[in-house]
Coordinates of C-alpha atoms and ligand atoms in Angstrom, one line a residue:
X1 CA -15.7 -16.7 6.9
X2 CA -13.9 -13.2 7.3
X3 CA -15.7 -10.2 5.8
X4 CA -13.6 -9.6 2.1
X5 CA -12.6 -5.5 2.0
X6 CA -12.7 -3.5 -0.9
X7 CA -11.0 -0.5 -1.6
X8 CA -11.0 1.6 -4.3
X9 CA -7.7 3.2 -6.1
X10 CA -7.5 5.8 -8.2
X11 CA -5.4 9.2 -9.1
X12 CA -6.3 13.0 -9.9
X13 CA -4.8 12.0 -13.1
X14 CA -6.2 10.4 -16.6
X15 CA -5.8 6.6 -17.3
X16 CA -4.3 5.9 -13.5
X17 CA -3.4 2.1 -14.0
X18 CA -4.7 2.0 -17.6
X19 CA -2.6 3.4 -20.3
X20 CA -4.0 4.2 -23.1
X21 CA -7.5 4.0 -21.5
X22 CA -8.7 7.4 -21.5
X23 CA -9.1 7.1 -25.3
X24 CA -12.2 4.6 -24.4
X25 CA -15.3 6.6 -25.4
X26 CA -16.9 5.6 -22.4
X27 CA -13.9 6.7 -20.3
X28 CA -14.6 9.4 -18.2
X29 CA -11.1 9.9 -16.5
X30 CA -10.0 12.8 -18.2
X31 CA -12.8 14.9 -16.5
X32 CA -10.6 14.5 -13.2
X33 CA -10.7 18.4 -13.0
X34 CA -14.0 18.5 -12.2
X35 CA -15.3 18.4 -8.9
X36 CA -18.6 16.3 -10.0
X37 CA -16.7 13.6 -11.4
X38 CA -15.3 12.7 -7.8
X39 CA -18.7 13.7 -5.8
X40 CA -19.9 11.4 -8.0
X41 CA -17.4 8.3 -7.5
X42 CA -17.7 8.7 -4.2
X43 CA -21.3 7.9 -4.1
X44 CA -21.2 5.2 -6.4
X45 CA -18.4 3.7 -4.0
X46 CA -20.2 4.1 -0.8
X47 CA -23.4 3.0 -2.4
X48 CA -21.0 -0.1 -3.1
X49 CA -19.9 0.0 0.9
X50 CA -16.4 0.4 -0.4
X51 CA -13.9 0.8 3.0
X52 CA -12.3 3.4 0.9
X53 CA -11.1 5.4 -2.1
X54 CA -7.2 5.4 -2.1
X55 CA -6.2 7.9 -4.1
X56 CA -2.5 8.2 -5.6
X57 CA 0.1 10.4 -5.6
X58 CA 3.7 11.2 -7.3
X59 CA 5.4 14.6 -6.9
X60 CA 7.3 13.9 -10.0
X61 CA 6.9 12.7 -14.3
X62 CA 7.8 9.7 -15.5
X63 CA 10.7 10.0 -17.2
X64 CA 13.1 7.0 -16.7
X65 CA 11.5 5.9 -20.4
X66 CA 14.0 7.6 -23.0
X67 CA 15.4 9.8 -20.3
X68 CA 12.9 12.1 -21.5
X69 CA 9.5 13.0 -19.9
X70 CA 8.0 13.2 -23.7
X71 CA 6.4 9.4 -23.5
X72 CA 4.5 10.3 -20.5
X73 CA 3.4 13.7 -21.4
X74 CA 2.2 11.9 -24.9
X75 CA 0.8 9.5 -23.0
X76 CA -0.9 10.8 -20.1
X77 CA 1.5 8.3 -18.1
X78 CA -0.1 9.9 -14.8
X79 CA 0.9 13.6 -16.0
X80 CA -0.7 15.6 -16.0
X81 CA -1.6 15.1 -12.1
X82 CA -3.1 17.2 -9.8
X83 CA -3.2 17.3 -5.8
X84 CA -5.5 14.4 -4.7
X85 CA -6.0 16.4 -1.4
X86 CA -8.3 18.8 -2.4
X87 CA -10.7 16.7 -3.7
X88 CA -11.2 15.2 0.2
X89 CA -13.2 18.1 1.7
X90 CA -15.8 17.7 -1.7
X91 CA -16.2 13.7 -1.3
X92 CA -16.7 13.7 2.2
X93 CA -19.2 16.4 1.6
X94 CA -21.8 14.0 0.0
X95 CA -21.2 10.7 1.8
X96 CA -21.0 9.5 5.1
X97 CA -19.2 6.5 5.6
X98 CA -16.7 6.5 2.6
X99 CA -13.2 6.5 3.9
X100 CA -10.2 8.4 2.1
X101 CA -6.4 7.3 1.9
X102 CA -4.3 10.1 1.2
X103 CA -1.0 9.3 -0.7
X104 CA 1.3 12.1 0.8
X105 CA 5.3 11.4 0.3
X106 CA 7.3 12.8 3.7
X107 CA 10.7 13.1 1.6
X108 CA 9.7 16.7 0.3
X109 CA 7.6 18.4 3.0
X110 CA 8.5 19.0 6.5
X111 CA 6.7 16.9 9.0
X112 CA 5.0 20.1 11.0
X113 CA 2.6 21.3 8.1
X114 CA 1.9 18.0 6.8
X115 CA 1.2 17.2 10.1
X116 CA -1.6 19.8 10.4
X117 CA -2.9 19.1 7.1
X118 CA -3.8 15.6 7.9
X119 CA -5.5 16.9 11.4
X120 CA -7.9 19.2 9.1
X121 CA -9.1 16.4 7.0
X122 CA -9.6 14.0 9.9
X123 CA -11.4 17.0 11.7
X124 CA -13.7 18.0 8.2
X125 CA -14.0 14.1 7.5
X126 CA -15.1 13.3 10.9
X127 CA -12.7 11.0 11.1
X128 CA -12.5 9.1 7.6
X129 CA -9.2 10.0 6.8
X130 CA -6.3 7.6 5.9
X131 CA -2.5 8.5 5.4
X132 CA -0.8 6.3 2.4
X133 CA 3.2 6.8 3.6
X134 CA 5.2 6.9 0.7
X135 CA 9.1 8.0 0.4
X136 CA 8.6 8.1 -3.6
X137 CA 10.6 6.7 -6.5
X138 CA 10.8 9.3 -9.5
X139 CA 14.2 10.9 -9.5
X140 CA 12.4 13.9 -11.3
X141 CA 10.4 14.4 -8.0
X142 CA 14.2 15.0 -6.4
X143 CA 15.4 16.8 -8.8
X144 CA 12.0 19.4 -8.6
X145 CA 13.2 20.1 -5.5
X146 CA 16.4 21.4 -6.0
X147 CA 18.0 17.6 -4.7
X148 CA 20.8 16.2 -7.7
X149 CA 19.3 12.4 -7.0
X150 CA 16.5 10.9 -5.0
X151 CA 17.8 9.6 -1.4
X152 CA 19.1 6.3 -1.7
X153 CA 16.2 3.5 -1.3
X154 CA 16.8 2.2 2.3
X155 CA 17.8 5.3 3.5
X156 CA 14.8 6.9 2.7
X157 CA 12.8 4.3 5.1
X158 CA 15.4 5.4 7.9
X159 CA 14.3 9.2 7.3
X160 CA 10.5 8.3 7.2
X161 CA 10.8 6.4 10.8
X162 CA 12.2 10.0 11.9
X163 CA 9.0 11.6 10.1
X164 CA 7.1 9.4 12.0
X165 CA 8.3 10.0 15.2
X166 CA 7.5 13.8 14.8
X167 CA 4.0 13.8 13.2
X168 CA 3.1 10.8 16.1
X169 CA 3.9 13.9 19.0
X170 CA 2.6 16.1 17.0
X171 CA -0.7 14.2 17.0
X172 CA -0.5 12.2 19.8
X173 CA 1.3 14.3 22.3
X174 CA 0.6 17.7 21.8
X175 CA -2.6 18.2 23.0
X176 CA -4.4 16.4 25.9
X177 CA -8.0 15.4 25.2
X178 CA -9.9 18.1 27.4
X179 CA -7.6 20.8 26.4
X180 CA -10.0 22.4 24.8
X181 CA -12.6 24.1 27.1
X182 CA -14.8 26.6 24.7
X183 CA -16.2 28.0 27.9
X184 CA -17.9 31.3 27.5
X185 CA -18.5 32.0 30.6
X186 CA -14.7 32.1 31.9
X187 CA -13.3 33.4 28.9
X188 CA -11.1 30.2 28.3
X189 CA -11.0 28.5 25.0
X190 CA -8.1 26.6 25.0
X191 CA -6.5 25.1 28.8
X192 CA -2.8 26.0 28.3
X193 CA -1.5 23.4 31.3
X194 CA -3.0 21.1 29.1
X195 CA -1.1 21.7 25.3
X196 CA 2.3 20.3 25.2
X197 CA 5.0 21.4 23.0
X198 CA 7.3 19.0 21.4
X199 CA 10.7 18.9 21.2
X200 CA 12.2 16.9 18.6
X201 CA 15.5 16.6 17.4
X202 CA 16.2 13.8 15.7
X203 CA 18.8 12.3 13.2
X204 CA 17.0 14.4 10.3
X205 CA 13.9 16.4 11.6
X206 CA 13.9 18.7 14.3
X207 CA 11.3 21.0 15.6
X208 CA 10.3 23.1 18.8
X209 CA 6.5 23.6 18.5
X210 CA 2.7 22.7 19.6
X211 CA 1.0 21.3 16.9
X212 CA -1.6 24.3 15.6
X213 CA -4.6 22.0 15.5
X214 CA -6.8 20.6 18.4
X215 CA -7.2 16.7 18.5
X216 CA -9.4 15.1 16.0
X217 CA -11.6 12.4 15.8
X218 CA -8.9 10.0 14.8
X219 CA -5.5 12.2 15.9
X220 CA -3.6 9.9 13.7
X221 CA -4.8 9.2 10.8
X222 CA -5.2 5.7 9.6
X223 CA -1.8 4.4 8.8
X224 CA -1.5 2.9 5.0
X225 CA 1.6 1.5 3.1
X226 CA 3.1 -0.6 0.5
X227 CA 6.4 -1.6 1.7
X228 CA 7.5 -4.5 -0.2
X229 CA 11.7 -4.7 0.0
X230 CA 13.3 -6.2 3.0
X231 CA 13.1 -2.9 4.3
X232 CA 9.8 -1.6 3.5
X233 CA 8.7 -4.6 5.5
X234 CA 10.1 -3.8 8.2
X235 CA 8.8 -0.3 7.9
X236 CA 5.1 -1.7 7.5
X237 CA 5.4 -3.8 10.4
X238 CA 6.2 -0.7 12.9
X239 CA 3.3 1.3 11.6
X240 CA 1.0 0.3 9.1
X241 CA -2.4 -0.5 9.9
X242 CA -3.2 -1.4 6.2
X243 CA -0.9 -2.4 3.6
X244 CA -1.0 -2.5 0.1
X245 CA 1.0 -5.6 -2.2
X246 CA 0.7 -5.6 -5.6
X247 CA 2.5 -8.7 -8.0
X248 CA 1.6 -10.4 -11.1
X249 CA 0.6 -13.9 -9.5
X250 CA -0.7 -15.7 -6.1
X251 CA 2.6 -17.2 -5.6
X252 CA 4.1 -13.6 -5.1
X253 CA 2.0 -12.0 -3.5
X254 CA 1.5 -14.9 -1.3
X255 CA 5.8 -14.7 -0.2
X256 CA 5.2 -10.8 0.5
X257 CA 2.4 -11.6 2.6
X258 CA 4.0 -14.8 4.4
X259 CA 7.0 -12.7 5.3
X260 CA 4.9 -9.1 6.0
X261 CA 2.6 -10.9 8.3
X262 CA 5.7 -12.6 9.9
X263 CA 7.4 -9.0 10.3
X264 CA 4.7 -7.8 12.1
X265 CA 4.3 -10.5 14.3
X266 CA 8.2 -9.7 15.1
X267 CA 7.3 -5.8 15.8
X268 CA 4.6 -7.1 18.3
X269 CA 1.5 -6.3 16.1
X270 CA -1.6 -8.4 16.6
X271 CA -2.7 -11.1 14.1
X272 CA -5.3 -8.7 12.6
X273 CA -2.8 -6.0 11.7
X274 CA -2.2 -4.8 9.5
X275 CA -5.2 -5.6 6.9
X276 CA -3.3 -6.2 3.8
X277 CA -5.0 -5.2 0.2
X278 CA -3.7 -6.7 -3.1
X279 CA -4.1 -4.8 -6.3
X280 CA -7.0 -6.2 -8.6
X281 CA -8.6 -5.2 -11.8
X282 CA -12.1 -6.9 -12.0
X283 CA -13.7 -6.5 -15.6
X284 CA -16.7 -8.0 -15.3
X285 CA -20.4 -8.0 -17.4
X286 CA -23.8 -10.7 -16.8
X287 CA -22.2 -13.2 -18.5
X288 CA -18.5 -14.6 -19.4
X289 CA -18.9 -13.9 -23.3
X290 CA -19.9 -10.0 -22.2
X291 CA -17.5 -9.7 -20.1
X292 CA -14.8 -11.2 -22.4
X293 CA -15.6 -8.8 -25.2
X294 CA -15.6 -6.0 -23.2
X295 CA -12.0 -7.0 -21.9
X296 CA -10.8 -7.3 -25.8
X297 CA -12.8 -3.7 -26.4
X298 CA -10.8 -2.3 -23.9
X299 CA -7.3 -3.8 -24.8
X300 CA -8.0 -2.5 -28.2
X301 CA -7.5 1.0 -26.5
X302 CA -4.3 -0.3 -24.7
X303 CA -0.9 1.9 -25.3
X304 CA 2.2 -0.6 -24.5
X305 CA 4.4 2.8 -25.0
X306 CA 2.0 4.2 -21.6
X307 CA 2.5 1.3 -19.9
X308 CA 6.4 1.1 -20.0
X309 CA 6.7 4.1 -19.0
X310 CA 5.4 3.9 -15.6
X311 CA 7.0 0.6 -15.5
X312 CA 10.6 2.3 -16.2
X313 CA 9.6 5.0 -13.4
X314 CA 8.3 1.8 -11.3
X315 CA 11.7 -0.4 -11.4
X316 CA 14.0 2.3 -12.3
X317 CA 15.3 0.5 -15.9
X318 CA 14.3 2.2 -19.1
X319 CA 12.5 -0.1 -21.3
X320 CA 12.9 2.3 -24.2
X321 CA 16.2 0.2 -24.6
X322 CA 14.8 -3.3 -25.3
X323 CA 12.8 -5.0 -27.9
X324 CA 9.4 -6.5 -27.0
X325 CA 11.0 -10.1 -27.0
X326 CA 13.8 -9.4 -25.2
X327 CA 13.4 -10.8 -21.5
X328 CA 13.3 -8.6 -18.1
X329 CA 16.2 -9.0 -16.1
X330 CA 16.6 -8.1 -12.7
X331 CA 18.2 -5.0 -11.5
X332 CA 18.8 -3.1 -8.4
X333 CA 17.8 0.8 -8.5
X334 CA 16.5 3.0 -6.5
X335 CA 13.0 2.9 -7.3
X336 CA 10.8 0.3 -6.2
X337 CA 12.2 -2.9 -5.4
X338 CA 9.6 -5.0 -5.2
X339 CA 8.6 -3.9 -8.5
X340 CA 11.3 -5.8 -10.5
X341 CA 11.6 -8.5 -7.9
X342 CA 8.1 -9.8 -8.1
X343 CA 9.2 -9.9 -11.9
X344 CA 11.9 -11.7 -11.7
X345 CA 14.0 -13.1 -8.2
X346 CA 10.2 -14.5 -6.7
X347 CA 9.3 -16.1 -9.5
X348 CA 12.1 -17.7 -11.0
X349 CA 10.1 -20.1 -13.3
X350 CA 8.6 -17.3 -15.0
X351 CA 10.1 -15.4 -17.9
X352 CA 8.8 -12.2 -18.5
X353 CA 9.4 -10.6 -22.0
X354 CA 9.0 -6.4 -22.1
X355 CA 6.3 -6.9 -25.1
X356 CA 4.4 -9.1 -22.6
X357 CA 4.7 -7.1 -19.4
X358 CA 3.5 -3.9 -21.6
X359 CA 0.4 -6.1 -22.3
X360 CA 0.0 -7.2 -18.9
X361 CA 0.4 -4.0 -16.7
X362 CA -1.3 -1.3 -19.4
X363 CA -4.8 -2.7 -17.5
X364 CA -4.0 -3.1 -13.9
X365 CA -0.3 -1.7 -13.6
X366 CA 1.5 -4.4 -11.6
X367 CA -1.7 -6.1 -10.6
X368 CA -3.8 -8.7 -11.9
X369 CA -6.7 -8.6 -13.6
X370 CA -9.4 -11.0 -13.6
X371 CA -12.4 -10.8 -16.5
X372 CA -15.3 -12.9 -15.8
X373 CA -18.9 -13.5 -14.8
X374 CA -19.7 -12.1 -11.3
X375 CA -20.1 -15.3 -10.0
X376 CA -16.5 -16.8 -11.4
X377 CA -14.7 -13.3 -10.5
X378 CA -16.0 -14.0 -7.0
X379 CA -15.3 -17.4 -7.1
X380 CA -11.5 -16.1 -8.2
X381 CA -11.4 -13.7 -5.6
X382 CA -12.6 -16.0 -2.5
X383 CA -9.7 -18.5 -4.4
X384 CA -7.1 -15.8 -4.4
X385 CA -7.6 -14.8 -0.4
X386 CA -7.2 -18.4 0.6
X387 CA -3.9 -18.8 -1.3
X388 CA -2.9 -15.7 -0.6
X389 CA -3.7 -14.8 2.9
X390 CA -4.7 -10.9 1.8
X391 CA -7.8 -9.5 3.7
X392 CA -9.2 -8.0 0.9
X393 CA -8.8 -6.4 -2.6
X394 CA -7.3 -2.6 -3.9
X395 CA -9.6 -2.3 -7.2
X396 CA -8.0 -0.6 -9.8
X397 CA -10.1 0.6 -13.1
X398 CA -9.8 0.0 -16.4
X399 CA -12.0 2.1 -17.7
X400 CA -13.9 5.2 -15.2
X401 CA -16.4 5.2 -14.0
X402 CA -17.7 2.1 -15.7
X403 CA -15.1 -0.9 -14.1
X404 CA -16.1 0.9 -10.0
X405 CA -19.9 1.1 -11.3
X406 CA -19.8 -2.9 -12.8
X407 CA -18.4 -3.7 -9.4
X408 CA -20.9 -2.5 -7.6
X409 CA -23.8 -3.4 -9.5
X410 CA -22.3 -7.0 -10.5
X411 CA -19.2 -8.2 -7.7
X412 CA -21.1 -6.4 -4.2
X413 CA -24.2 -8.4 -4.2
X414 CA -22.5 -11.5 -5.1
X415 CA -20.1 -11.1 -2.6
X416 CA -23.2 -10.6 -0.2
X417 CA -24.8 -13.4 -1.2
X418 CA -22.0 -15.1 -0.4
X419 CA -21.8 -13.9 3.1
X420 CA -18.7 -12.2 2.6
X421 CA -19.4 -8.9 2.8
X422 CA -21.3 -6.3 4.8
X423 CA -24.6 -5.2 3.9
X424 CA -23.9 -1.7 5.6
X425 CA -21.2 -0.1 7.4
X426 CA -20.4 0.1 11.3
X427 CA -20.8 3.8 12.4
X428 CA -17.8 5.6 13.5
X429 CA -14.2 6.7 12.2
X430 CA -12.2 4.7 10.0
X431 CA -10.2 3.4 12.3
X432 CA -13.5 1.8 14.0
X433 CA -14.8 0.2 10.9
X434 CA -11.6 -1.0 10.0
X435 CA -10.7 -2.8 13.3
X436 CA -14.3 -2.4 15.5
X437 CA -11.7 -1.4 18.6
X438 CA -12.1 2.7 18.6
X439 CA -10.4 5.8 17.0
X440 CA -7.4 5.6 18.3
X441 CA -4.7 3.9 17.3
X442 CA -4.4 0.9 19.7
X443 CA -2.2 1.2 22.8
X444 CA 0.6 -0.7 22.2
X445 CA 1.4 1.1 18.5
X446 CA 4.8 2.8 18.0
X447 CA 2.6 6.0 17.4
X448 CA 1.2 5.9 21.1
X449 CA 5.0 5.2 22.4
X450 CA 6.4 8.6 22.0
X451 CA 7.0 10.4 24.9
X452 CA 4.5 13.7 26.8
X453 CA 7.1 16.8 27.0
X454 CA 6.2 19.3 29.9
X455 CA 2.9 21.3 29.8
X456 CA 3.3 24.5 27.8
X457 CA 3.0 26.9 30.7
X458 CA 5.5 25.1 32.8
X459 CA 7.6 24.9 30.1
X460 CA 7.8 28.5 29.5
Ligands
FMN501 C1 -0.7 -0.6 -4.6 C2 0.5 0.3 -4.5 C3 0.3 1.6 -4.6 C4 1.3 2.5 -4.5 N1 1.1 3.9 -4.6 C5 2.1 4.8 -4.5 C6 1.9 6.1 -4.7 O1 0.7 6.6 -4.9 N2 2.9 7.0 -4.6 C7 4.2 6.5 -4.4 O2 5.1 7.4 -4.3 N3 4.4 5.2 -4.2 C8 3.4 4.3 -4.3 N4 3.6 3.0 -4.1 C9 5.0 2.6 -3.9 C10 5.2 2.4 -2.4 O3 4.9 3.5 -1.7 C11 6.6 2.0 -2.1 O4 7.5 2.9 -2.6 C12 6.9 0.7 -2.7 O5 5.9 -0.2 -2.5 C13 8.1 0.3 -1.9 O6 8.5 -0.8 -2.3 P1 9.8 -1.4 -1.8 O7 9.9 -1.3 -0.3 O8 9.8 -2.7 -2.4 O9 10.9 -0.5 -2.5 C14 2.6 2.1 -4.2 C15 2.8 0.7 -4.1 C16 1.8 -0.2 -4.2 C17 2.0 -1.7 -4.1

């Protein structure tokens, strides 16, 4: 039986997918400034052999809900929020195997200092760095930077293949793998013949350049994404090596994984990529009665106000408009589409009423949440990757440390037990534990298909 994956997903925020949490008094997420508090879930996840920490990222406050950003601020709706980047260097200073996906959004940075950005994690990570691709959703992220309206949603997949394109030279192309020389005794630390520059000009990047930083352990960084619309499928298929679904039942996520999987067969991608990770919340104590009361003593905490609010910045509809009973209907914006379609066109049978989606997504966000004994919750979760078809599980908290620290004291050595996980990790990069077949991205990837420009000297 394949090995079940764990990741683990979080923000440098308060509350990340659990409004109203940070009240909790054993909640610990609103010491996200401090530097210990992530040195510290970083251990705790690698002594649970977690593949990675996924940390979260918007560039923009929620505030579809009300027109007005006041519900979130109130809230701590994932504002305030800080750059989850710096906290890399710091985590991957006290473990060794723990990977790290960066969320980074390519619609309001130019590909060329991105690029090197990512290059000097992979290089101070030795290799344990992950890229989660994301175009955004938050009109207030567009507006921040000086656009009137975000970029229309399909649109902005077409300007992220162009993105691609450039950061794959960059990475890829730029510098040959023995460029670098360091040799003292001729003088020579860097083989110019052997640095190329790229030349890109395409339909909305362009750039004459050699990337600034020499090859790292992984060049490319470990390709994440969560591309659920027609679109976004078709988008994952070209380049993610991991993908992330979330929806409120098996028979949803199971459709976004019957037709991912068949998109990437299409694109030419092997049957093991990419590894796809659906969003869970475990909550979880010794026994069923424990770990039932700790579920009400957290949803005693729960803010339904928090909760629509990311939901109205998830699907683009402000919920501010409707009563609890009234039903969710679909719509099409330019936010998230999967977000309101796993709500309502997928599962048809199922009426959703905005009181009961409050309830449902203030612990877990668009997720589901299972509250058992370790041994049921693992029962669930072997259950839920047969229907499914997922490879493995993108833990949310519900209240932090504690639900990361119950996982891996409770849900790891069941899991073990069961012969469905690993009882340490492979050595090497990310990309090696991940897929045993090396640092590279594979041959026949769309990143490895961009084309070598001249050397710089002859090009000169
Ligand atoms: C588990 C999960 C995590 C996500 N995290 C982020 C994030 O941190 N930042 C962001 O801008 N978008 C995030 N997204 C949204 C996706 O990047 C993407 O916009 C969305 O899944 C696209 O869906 P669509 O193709 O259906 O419109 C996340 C989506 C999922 C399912």
């Amino acid at each position: 039986m394949a090995e079940i994956r764990l990741n683990a997903f979080d923000m440098n925020c308060v509350s990340h997918q659990a409004s109203g949490l940070w009240r909790h008094p054993r909640d610990r997420s609103a010491q996200y400034r401090s530097l210990r508090y992530w040195t510290d879930l970083a251990r705790t996840l690698e002594r649970g052999l977690f593949d990675s920490l996924f940390l979260a990222d918007v560039l923009g406050v929620y505030d579809v809900y009300g027109h007005s950003p006041d519900a979130a601020l109130r809230n701590g709706a994932q504002i305030p929020v800080n750059d989850p980047a710096m906290l890399i260097s710091a985590m991957a200073g006290v473990t060794e195997h723990l990977g790290f996906g960066l969320t980074a959004t390519l619609s309001y940075e130019h590909p060329f200092p991105f690029a090197r950005r990512m290059s000097t994690l992979d290089h101070l990570t030795e290799g344990r760095i992950g890229w989660n691709i994301v175009t955004g959703y938050l009109n207030s992220a567009a507006k921040s930077t000086g656009k009137q309206v975000q970029t229309k949603h399909d649109q902005r997949y077409a300007i992220a293949d162009d993105y691609m394109d450039v950061v794959y030279k960059l990475w890829e192309e730029s510098w040959e793998q023995d460029a670098v020389l360091r040799d003292k005794q001729q003088g020579i630390f860097t083989d110019p013949s052997k640095v190329h520059r790229i030349q890109h000009d395409g339909p909305f990047f362009s750039l004459d350049a050699i990337h600034l930083a020499e090859p790292s352990p992984q060049r490319t960084p470990v390709l994440f994404q969560a591309g659920a619309s027609a679109r976004g499928q078709q988008f994952a298929a070209t380049h993610a090596e991991c993908v992330f679904v979330a929806g409120p039942s098996q028979d949803t996520v199971a459709k976004t994984v019957r037709s991912l999987r068949a998109a990437a067969q299409q694109a030419g991608r092997t049957k093991k990529t990419p590894l796809v990770f659906s969003l869970l919340t475990i909550v979880t104590a010794p026994t069923e009665e424990e770990a039932f009361a700790k579920y009400r003593d957290y949803q005693s905490y729960i803010s339904e106000e928090g909760a629509l609010t990311l939901l109205s910045g998830w699907t683009g509809i402000d919920f501010s408009a409707y009563k609890p009973t009234d039903p969710v209907r679909h719509i099409r914006s330019d936010a998230i589409h999967s977000a309101i379609d796993s709500l309502t066109v997928m599962n048809p049978d199922k009426i959703w009423t905005v009181g009961e989606l409050a309830r449902h997504a203030a612990i877990g966000g668009m997720g589901i949440t299972f509250v058992s004994s370790p041994t049921q919750i693992v029962d669930q979760m072997e259950q839920w990757i047969d229907q499914t078809g997922v490879d493995g599980f993108n833990l949310a908290y519900a209240v932090a440390p504690e639900t990361f620290e119950d996982i891996v004291a409770l849900i790891v050595p069941e899991l073990q037990r069961r012969g469905r996980y690993k009882r340490a990790y492979q050595p090497g990069t990310l990309r090696h534990k991940l897929f045993g077949a090396g640092d590279r991205l594979p041959a026949n990837h769309a990143g490895r298909q961009t084309h070598a420009t001249p050397p710089l000297a002859s090009a000169q």
